[in-house]
Coordinates of C-alpha atoms and ligand atoms in Angstrom, one line a residue:
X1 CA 7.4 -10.5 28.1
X2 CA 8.6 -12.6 25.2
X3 CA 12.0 -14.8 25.2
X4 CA 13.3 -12.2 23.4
X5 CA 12.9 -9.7 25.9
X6 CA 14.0 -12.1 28.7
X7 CA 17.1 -12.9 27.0
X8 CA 20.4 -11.0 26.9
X9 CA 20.8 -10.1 23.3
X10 CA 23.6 -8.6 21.7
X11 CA 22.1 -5.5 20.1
X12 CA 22.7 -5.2 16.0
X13 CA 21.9 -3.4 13.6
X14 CA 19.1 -3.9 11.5
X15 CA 18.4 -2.8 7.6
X16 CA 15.3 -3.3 6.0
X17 CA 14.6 -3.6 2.2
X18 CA 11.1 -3.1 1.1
X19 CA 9.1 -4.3 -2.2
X20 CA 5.7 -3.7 -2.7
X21 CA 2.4 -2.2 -1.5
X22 CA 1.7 -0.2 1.3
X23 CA 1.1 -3.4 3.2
X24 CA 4.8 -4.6 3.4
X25 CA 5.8 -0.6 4.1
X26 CA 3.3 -0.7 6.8
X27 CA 4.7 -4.3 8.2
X28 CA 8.3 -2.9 7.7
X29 CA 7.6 -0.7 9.8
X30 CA 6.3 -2.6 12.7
X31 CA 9.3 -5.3 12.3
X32 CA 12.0 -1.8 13.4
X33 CA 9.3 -0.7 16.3
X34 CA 10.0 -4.3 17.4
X35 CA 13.4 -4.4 16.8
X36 CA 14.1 -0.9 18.0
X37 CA 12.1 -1.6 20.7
X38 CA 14.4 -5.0 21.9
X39 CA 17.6 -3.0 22.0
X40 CA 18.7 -3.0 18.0
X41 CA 19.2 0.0 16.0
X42 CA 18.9 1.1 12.8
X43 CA 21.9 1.0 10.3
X44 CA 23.1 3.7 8.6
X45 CA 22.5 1.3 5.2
X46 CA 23.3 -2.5 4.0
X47 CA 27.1 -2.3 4.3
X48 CA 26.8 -0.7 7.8
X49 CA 23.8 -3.6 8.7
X50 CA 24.5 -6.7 10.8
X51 CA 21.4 -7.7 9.7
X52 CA 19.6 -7.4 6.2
X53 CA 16.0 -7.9 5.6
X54 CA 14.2 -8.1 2.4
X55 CA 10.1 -7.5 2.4
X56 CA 9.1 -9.1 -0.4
X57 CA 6.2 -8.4 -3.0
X58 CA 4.9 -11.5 -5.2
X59 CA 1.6 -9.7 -6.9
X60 CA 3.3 -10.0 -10.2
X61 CA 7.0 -12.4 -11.1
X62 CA 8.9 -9.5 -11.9
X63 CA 7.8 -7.9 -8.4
X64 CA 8.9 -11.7 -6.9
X65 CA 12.6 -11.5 -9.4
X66 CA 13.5 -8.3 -8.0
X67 CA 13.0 -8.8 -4.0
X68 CA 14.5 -12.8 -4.8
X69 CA 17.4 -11.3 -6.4
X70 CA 17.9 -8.6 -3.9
X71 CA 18.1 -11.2 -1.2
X72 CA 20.6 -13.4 -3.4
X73 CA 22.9 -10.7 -3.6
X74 CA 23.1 -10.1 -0.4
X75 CA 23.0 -13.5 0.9
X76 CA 26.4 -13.7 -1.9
X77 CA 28.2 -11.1 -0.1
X78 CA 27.3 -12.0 3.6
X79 CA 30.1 -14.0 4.8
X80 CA 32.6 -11.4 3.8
X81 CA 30.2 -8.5 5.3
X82 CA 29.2 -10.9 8.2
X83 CA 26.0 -10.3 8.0
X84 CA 22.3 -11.9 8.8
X85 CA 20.4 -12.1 6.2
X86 CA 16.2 -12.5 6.2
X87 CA 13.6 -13.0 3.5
X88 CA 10.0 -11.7 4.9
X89 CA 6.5 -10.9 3.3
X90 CA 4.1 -12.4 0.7
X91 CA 7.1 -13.9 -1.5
X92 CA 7.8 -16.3 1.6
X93 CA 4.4 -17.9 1.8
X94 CA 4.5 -18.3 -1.9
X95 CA 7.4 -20.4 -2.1
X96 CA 7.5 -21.7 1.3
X97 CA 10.4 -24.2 1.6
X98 CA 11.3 -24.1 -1.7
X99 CA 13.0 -20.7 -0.7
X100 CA 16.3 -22.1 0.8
X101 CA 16.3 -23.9 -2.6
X102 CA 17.3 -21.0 -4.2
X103 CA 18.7 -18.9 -1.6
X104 CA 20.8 -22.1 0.4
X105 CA 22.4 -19.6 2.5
X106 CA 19.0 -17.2 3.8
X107 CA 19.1 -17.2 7.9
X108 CA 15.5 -16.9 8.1
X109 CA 12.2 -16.6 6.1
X110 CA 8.8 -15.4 7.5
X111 CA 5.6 -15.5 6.1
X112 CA 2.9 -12.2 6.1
X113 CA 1.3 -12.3 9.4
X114 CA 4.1 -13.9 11.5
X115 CA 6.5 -10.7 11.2
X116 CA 6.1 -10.3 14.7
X117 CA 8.3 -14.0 15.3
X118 CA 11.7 -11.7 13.5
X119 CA 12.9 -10.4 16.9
X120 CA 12.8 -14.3 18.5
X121 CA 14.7 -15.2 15.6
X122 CA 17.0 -13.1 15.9
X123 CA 17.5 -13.3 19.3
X124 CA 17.8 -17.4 18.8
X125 CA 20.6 -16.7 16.1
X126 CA 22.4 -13.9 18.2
X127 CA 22.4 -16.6 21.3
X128 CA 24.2 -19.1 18.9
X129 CA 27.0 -16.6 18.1
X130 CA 26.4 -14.3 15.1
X131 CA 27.5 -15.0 12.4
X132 CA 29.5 -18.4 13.0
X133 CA 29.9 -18.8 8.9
X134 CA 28.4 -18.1 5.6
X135 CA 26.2 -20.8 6.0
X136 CA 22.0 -19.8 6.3
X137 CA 20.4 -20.8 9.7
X138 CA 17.4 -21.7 7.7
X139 CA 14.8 -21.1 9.7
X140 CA 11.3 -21.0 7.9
X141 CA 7.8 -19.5 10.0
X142 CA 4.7 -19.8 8.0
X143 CA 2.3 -18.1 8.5
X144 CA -1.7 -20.0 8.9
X145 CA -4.6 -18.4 7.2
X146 CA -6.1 -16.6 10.3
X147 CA -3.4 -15.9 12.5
X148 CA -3.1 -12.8 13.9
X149 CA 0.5 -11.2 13.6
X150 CA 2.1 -9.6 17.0
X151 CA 3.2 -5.9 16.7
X152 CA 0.2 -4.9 14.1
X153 CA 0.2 -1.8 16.3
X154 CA 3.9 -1.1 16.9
X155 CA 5.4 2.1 15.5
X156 CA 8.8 3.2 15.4
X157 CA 9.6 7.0 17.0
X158 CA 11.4 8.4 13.5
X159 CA 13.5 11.8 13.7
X160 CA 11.6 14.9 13.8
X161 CA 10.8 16.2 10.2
X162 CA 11.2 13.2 8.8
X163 CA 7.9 12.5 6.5
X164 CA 7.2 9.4 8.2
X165 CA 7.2 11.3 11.7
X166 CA 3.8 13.0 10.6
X167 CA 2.4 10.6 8.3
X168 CA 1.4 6.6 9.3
X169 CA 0.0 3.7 7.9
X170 CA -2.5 1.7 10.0
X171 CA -3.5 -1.9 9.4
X172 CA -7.3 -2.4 9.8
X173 CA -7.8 -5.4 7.4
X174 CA -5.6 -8.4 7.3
X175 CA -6.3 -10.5 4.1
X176 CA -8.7 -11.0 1.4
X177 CA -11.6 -13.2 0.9
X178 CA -12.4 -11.9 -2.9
X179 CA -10.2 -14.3 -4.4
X180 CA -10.3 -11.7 -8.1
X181 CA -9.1 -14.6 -10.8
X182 CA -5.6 -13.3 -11.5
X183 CA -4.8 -12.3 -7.6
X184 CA -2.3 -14.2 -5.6
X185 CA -2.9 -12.0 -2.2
X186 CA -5.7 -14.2 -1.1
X187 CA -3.5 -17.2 -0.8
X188 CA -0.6 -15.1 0.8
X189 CA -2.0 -12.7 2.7
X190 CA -4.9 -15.1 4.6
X191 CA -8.6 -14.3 5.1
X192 CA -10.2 -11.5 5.9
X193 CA -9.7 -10.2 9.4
X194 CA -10.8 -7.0 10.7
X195 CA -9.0 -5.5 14.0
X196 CA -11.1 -4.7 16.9
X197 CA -12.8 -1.0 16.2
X198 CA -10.8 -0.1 19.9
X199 CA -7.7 -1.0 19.0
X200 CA -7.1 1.0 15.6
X201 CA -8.6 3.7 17.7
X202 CA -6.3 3.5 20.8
X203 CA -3.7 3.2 17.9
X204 CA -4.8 5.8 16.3
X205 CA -4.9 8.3 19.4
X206 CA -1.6 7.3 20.0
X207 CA 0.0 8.6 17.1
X208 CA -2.0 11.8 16.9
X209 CA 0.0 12.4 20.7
X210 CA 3.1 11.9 19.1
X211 CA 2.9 14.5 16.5
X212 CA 0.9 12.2 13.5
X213 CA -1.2 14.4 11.6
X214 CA -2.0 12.1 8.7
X215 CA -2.5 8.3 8.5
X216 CA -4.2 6.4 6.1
X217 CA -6.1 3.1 6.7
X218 CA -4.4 -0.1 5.2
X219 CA -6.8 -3.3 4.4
X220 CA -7.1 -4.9 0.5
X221 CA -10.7 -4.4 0.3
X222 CA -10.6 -2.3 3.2
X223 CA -14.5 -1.2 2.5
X224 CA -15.0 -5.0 3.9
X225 CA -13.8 -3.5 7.0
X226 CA -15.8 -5.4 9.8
X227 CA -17.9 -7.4 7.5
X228 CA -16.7 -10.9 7.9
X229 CA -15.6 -10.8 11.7
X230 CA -17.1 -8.2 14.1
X231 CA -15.0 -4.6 14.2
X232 CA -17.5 -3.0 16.8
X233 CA -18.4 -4.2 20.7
X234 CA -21.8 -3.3 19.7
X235 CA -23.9 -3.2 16.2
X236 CA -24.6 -0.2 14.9
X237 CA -24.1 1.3 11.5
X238 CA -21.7 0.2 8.7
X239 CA -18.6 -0.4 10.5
X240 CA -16.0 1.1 8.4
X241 CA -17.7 4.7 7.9
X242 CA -18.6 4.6 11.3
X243 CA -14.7 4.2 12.1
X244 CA -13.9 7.0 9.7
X245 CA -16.4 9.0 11.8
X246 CA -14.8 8.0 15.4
X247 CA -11.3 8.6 14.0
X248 CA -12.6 12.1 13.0
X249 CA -13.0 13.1 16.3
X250 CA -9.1 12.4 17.4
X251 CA -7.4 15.5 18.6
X252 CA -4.6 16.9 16.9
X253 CA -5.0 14.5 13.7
X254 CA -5.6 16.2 10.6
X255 CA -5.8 13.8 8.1
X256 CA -7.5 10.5 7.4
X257 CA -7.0 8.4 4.1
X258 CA -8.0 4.7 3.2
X259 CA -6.9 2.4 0.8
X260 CA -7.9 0.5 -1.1
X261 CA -12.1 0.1 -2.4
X262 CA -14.2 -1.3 -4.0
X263 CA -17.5 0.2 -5.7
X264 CA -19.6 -2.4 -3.7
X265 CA -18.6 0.0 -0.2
X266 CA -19.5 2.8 -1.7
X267 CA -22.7 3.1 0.2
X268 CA -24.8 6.2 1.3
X269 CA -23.8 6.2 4.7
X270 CA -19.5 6.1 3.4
X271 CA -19.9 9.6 1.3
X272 CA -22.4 10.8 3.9
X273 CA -18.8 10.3 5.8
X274 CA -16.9 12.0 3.2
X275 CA -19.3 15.1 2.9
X276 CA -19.6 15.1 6.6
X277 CA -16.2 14.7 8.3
X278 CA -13.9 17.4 7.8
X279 CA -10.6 15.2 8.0
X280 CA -11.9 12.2 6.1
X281 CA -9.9 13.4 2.8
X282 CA -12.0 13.6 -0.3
X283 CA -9.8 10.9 -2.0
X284 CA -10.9 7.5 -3.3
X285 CA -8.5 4.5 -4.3
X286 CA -11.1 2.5 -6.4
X287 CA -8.5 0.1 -8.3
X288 CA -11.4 -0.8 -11.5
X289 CA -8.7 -3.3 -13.4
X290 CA -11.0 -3.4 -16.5
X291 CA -13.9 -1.1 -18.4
X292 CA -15.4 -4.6 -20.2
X293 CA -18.0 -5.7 -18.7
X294 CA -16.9 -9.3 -20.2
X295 CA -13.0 -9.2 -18.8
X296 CA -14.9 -8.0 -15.0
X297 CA -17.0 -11.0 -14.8
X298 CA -14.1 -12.9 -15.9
X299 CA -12.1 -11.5 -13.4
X300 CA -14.7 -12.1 -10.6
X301 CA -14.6 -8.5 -9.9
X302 CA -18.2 -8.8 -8.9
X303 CA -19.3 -5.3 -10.2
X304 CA -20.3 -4.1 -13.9
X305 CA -18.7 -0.6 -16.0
X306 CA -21.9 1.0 -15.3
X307 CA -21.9 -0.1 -11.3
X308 CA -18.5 1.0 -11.2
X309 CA -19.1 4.7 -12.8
X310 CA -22.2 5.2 -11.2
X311 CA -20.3 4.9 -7.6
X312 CA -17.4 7.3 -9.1
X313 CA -20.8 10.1 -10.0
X314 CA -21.9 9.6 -6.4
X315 CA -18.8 10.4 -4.9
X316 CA -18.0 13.7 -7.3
X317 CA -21.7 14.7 -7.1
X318 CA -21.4 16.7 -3.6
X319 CA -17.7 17.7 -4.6
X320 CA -16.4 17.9 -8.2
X321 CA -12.9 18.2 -7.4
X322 CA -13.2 14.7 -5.3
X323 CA -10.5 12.6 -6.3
X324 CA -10.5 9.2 -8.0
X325 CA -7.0 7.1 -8.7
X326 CA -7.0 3.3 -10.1
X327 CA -5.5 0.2 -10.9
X328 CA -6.0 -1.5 -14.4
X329 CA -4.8 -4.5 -16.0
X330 CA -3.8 -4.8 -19.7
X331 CA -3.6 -7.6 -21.2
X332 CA -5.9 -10.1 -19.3
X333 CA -6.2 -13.6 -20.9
X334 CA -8.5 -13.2 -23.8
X335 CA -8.4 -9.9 -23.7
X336 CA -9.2 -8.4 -27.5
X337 CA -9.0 -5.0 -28.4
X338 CA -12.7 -4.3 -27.8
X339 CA -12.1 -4.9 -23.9
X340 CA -9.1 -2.7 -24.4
X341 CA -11.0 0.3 -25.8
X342 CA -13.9 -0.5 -23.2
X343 CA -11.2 0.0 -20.8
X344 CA -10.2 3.4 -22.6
X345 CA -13.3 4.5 -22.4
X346 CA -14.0 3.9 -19.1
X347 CA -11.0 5.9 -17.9
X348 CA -12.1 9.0 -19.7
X349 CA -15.6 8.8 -18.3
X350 CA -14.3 7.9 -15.0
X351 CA -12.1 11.1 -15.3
X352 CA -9.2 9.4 -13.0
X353 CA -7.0 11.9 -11.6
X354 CA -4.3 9.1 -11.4
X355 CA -3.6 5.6 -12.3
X356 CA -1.7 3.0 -12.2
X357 CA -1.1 0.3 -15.0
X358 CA -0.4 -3.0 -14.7
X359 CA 0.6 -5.8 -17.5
X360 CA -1.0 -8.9 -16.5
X361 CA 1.2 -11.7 -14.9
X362 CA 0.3 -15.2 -14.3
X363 CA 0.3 -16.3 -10.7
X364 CA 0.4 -20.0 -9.8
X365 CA -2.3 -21.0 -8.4
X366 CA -5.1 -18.6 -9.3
X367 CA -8.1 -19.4 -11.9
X368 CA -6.6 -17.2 -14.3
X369 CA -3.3 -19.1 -14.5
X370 CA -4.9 -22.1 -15.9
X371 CA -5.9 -19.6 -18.6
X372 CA -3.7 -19.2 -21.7
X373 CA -0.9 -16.2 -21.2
X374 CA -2.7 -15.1 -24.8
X375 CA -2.1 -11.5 -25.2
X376 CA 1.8 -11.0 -26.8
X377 CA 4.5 -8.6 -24.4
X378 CA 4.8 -6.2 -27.1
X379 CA 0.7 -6.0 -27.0
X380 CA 0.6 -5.6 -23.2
X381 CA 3.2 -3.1 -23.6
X382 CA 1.5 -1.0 -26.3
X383 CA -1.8 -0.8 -23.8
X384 CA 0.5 0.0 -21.1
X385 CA 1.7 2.8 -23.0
X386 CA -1.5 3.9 -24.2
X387 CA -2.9 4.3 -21.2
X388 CA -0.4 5.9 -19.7
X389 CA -0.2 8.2 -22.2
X390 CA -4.0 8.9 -21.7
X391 CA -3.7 9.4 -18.4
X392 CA -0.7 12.4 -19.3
X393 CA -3.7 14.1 -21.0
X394 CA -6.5 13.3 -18.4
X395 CA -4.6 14.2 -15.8
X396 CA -3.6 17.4 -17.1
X397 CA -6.9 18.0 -17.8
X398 CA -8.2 17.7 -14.1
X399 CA -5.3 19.7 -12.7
X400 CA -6.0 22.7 -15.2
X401 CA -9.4 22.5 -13.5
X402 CA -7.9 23.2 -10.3
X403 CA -6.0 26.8 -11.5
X404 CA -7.0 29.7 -9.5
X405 CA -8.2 27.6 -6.4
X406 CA -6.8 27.2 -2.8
X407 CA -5.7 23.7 -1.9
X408 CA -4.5 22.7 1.6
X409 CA -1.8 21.3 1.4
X410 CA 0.4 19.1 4.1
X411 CA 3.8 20.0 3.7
X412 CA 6.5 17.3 3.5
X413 CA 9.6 19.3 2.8
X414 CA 12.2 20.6 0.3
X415 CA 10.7 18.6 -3.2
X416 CA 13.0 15.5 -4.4
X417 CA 13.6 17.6 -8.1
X418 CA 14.5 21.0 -7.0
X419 CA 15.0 21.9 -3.4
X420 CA 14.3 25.5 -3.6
X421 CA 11.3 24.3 -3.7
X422 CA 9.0 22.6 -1.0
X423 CA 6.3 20.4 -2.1
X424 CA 3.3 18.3 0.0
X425 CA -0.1 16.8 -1.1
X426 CA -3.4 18.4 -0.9
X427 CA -6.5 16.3 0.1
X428 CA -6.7 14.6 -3.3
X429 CA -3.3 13.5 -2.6
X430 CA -2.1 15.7 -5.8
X431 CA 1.1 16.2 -5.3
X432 CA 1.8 20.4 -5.2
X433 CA 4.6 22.5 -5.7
X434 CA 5.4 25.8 -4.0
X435 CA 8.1 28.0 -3.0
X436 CA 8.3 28.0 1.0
X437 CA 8.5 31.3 3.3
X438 CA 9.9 31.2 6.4
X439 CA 7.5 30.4 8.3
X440 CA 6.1 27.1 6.3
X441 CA 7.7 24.2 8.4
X442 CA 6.9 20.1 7.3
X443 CA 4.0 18.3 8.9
X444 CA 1.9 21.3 9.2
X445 CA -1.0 22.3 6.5
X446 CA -0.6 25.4 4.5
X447 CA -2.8 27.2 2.0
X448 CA -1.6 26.9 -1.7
X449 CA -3.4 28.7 -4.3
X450 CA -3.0 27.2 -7.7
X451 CA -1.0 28.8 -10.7
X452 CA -0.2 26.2 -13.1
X453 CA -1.0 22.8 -13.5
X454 CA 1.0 19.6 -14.9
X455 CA -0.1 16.1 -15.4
X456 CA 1.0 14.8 -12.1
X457 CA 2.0 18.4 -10.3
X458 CA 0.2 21.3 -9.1
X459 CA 2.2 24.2 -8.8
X460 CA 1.3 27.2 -6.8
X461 CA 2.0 30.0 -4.2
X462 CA 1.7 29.7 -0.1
X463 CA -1.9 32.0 0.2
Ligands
SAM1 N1 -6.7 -5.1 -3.2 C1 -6.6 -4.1 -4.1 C2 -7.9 -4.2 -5.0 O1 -8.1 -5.1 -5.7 O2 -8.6 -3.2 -5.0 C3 -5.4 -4.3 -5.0 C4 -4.2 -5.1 -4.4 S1 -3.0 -5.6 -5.5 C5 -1.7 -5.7 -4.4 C6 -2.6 -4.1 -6.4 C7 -2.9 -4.2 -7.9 O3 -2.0 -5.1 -8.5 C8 -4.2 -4.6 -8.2 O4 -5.2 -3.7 -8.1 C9 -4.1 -5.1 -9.7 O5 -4.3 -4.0 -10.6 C10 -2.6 -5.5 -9.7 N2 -2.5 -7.0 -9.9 C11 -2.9 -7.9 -9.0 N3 -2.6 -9.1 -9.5 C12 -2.0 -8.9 -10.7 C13 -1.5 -9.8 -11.7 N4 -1.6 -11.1 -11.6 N5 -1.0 -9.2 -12.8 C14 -0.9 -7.9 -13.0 N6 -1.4 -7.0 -12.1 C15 -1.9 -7.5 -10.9
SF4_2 FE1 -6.4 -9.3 -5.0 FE2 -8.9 -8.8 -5.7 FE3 -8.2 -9.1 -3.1 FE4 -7.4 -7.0 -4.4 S1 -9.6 -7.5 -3.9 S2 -6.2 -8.2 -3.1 S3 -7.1 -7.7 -6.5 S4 -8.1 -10.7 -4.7

């Protein structure tokens, strides 16, 4: 048992803000199982919270700015709200001490893969009385390179019908070891470590007995599952198909999704996987961040345009509709507008059903920050735009494919734009509109068949 669970604690309650990737939603996650799981409960928002936290995302400085300022808002208001305020996640490792620098009045801010140390703390500051003054308790955890967090497996129970009560993220792969030249996770998310094969099983099981019918494996590179450190008791096979392929067998699951990969996994033996395993969903998430073969080496990406297509023909060569989704870069230093069209071109050949654009931001610390910042905003921002308007036309373009055909979709309620009308995601993880009958309930699969398509939407009709 820790301290935390010897102790007395006054119970509080706890509001969490997140930022980011599916990491920090995923770690989130495990800090309320923990905290839930000591006595707290959830608030009903911020003004209701005794405690705030703030998961923080520094991949790019505008994705740093925004959980920063958050947490400087709050930690303005928190004397009059008497609150707790706590600063977690990748931002934390970044600035390390220098964080009470510019929040002077934070209680508490903890690196990655120490998130597991937030109920000690806050069982330390509820022992000292809570919260004695405005003043920040200050208290900074660090996380090392290779440490492995506590709680990686805890999961909160969540209301019934509530999306995340039928839908979970799973950490298999800590960290990165590709060190990419522009990318900052390396240095605050640790190495590479992958979790015992057992464990995300056991974990895995779990869920599936409490009602999870989707989850969706969580690791940078995650193909790199098993690679550096063992994953399996015993050799045998790639280890992270073979882990698709055990996690197919798990009663009552329906669903299994990964992200994110990289061409290099995209061996023989993972679509043998794909085309073999019925709940291994025929999605990939190969982020390609440039189509020049020039920017790529640059970039340490370790793979060429043609490397990278021929993995995307391999996977839609047993299955046309299989669907590919991205991340690209604009505006990479030294990026001309020959690398931007290779880019361009790429996408169209690649046929993305989805992507996601990002405008290049210098990191400290990584090779590509001792590069000249070279390509203009309003540049960056025309490729942005370009691209995503590309992508409006692409995307259409795959979904009209998919008129007249029979997706199964997993239902996840009454849809955010108009609630007459219910909306989940297929395999692909297309997002598809329908209107419900009465027997269609969330968290269980129903047949759609296809009547019009949009750039980002399916609609359809329950079949
Ligand atoms: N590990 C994933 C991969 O490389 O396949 C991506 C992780 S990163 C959190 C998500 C995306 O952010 C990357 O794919 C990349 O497109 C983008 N990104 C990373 N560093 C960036 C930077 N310095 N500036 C702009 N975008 C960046
Ligand atoms: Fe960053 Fe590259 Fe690792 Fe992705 S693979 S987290 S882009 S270093």
């Amino acid at each position: 048992m820790t301290d935390a669970g010897k102790r007395k604690v006054r119970a509080v309650k706890f509001h969490i803000h997140t930022y980011g990737c599916q990491m920090n939603v995923r770690d989130s996650e495990a800090v309320a199982a923990m905290l839930l799981a000591a006595g707290h409960e959830r608030a009903d928002g911020e003004d209701d919270a005794d405690l705030v936290i703030v998961n923080s995302c520094t991949v790019r400085q505008k994705a740093e700015e925004k959980a920063v300022g958050k947490c400087g808002n709050l930690c303005a208001a928190k004397r009059e709200r008497r609150q707790i305020v706590g600063l977690m996640g990748c931002a934390v490792k970044r600035l390390g001490a220098d964080v009470f620098r510019r929040l002077p009045s934070l209680d508490f801010a903890v690196g990655p893969r120490r998130f597991g140390m937030i109920p000690k703390i806050v069982a330390d500051l509820a022992a000292d009385g809570w919260p004695k003054c405005g003043c920040g308790a200050n208290r900074l955890e660090l996380p090392d390179e290779d440490e492995i967090p506590e709680g990686l497996s805890a999961h909160p129970d969540v209301s019934a019908g509530a999306v995340d009560a039928f839908k979970s993220y799973v950490t298999v792969l800590l960290g990165c070891d590709n060190r990419c030249s522009y990318c900052i996770v390396p240095d605050v998310r640790g190495h590479e470590y992958s979790r015992p094969a057992r464990e995300v099983i056991a974990e895995v099981g779990c869920l599936a007995a409490r009602g999870v019918k989707e989850v969706c494996l969580l690791g940078q590179s995650v193909l790199r599952y098993g690679l550096r450190n063992k994953a399996w008791e015993d050799g045998g096979g790639e280890p992270f198909p073979r882990l698709l392929a055990a996690l197919d067998g798990i009663d009552g699951l329906d669903r299994i999704r990964f992200t994110s990969a990289h061409p290099k996994g995209c061996t023989d033996e993972l679509v043998r996987v794909f085309r073999e395993c019925r709940k291994v969903c025929r999605h990939i998430h190969l982020p390609v961040q440039s189509g020049s073969d020039r920017v790529l080496r640059e970039m340490g990406r370790h793979y060429t345009r043609a490397e990278y297509l021929a993995a995307v023909a391999k996977l839609r060569a047993f299955d046309p509709e299989f669907a590919v989704t991205t991340d690209v870069i604009v505006g990479y230093p030294g990026e001309t507008e020959e690398d931007f069209e290779a880019t361009r071109s790429l996408m169209d050949e690649a046929g993305f059903d989805n992507s996601f654009i990002f405008k290049y931001s210098p990191r400290p610390g990584t090779r590509a920050a001792a590069l000249p910042d070279d390509v203009p905003p309003p540049e960056k921002e025309r490729r942005n735009q370009a691209l995503l308007a590309d992508q409006e036309r692409r995307g259409l373009m795959r979904n009209k494919m998919l008129v007249g055909t029979v997706r199964e979709v997993l239902v996840e309620g009454p849809s955010l734009r108009n609630s007459a009308r219910w909306s989940g995601r297929d395999a692909g993880n297309r997002i598809v509109v329908f209107e419900p009958t009465p027997s269609v309930r969330a968290g269980e699969l129903v047949d759609v068949r296809v009547t019009e398509a949009h750039p980002q939407i399916l609609v359809g009709e329950v079949a």
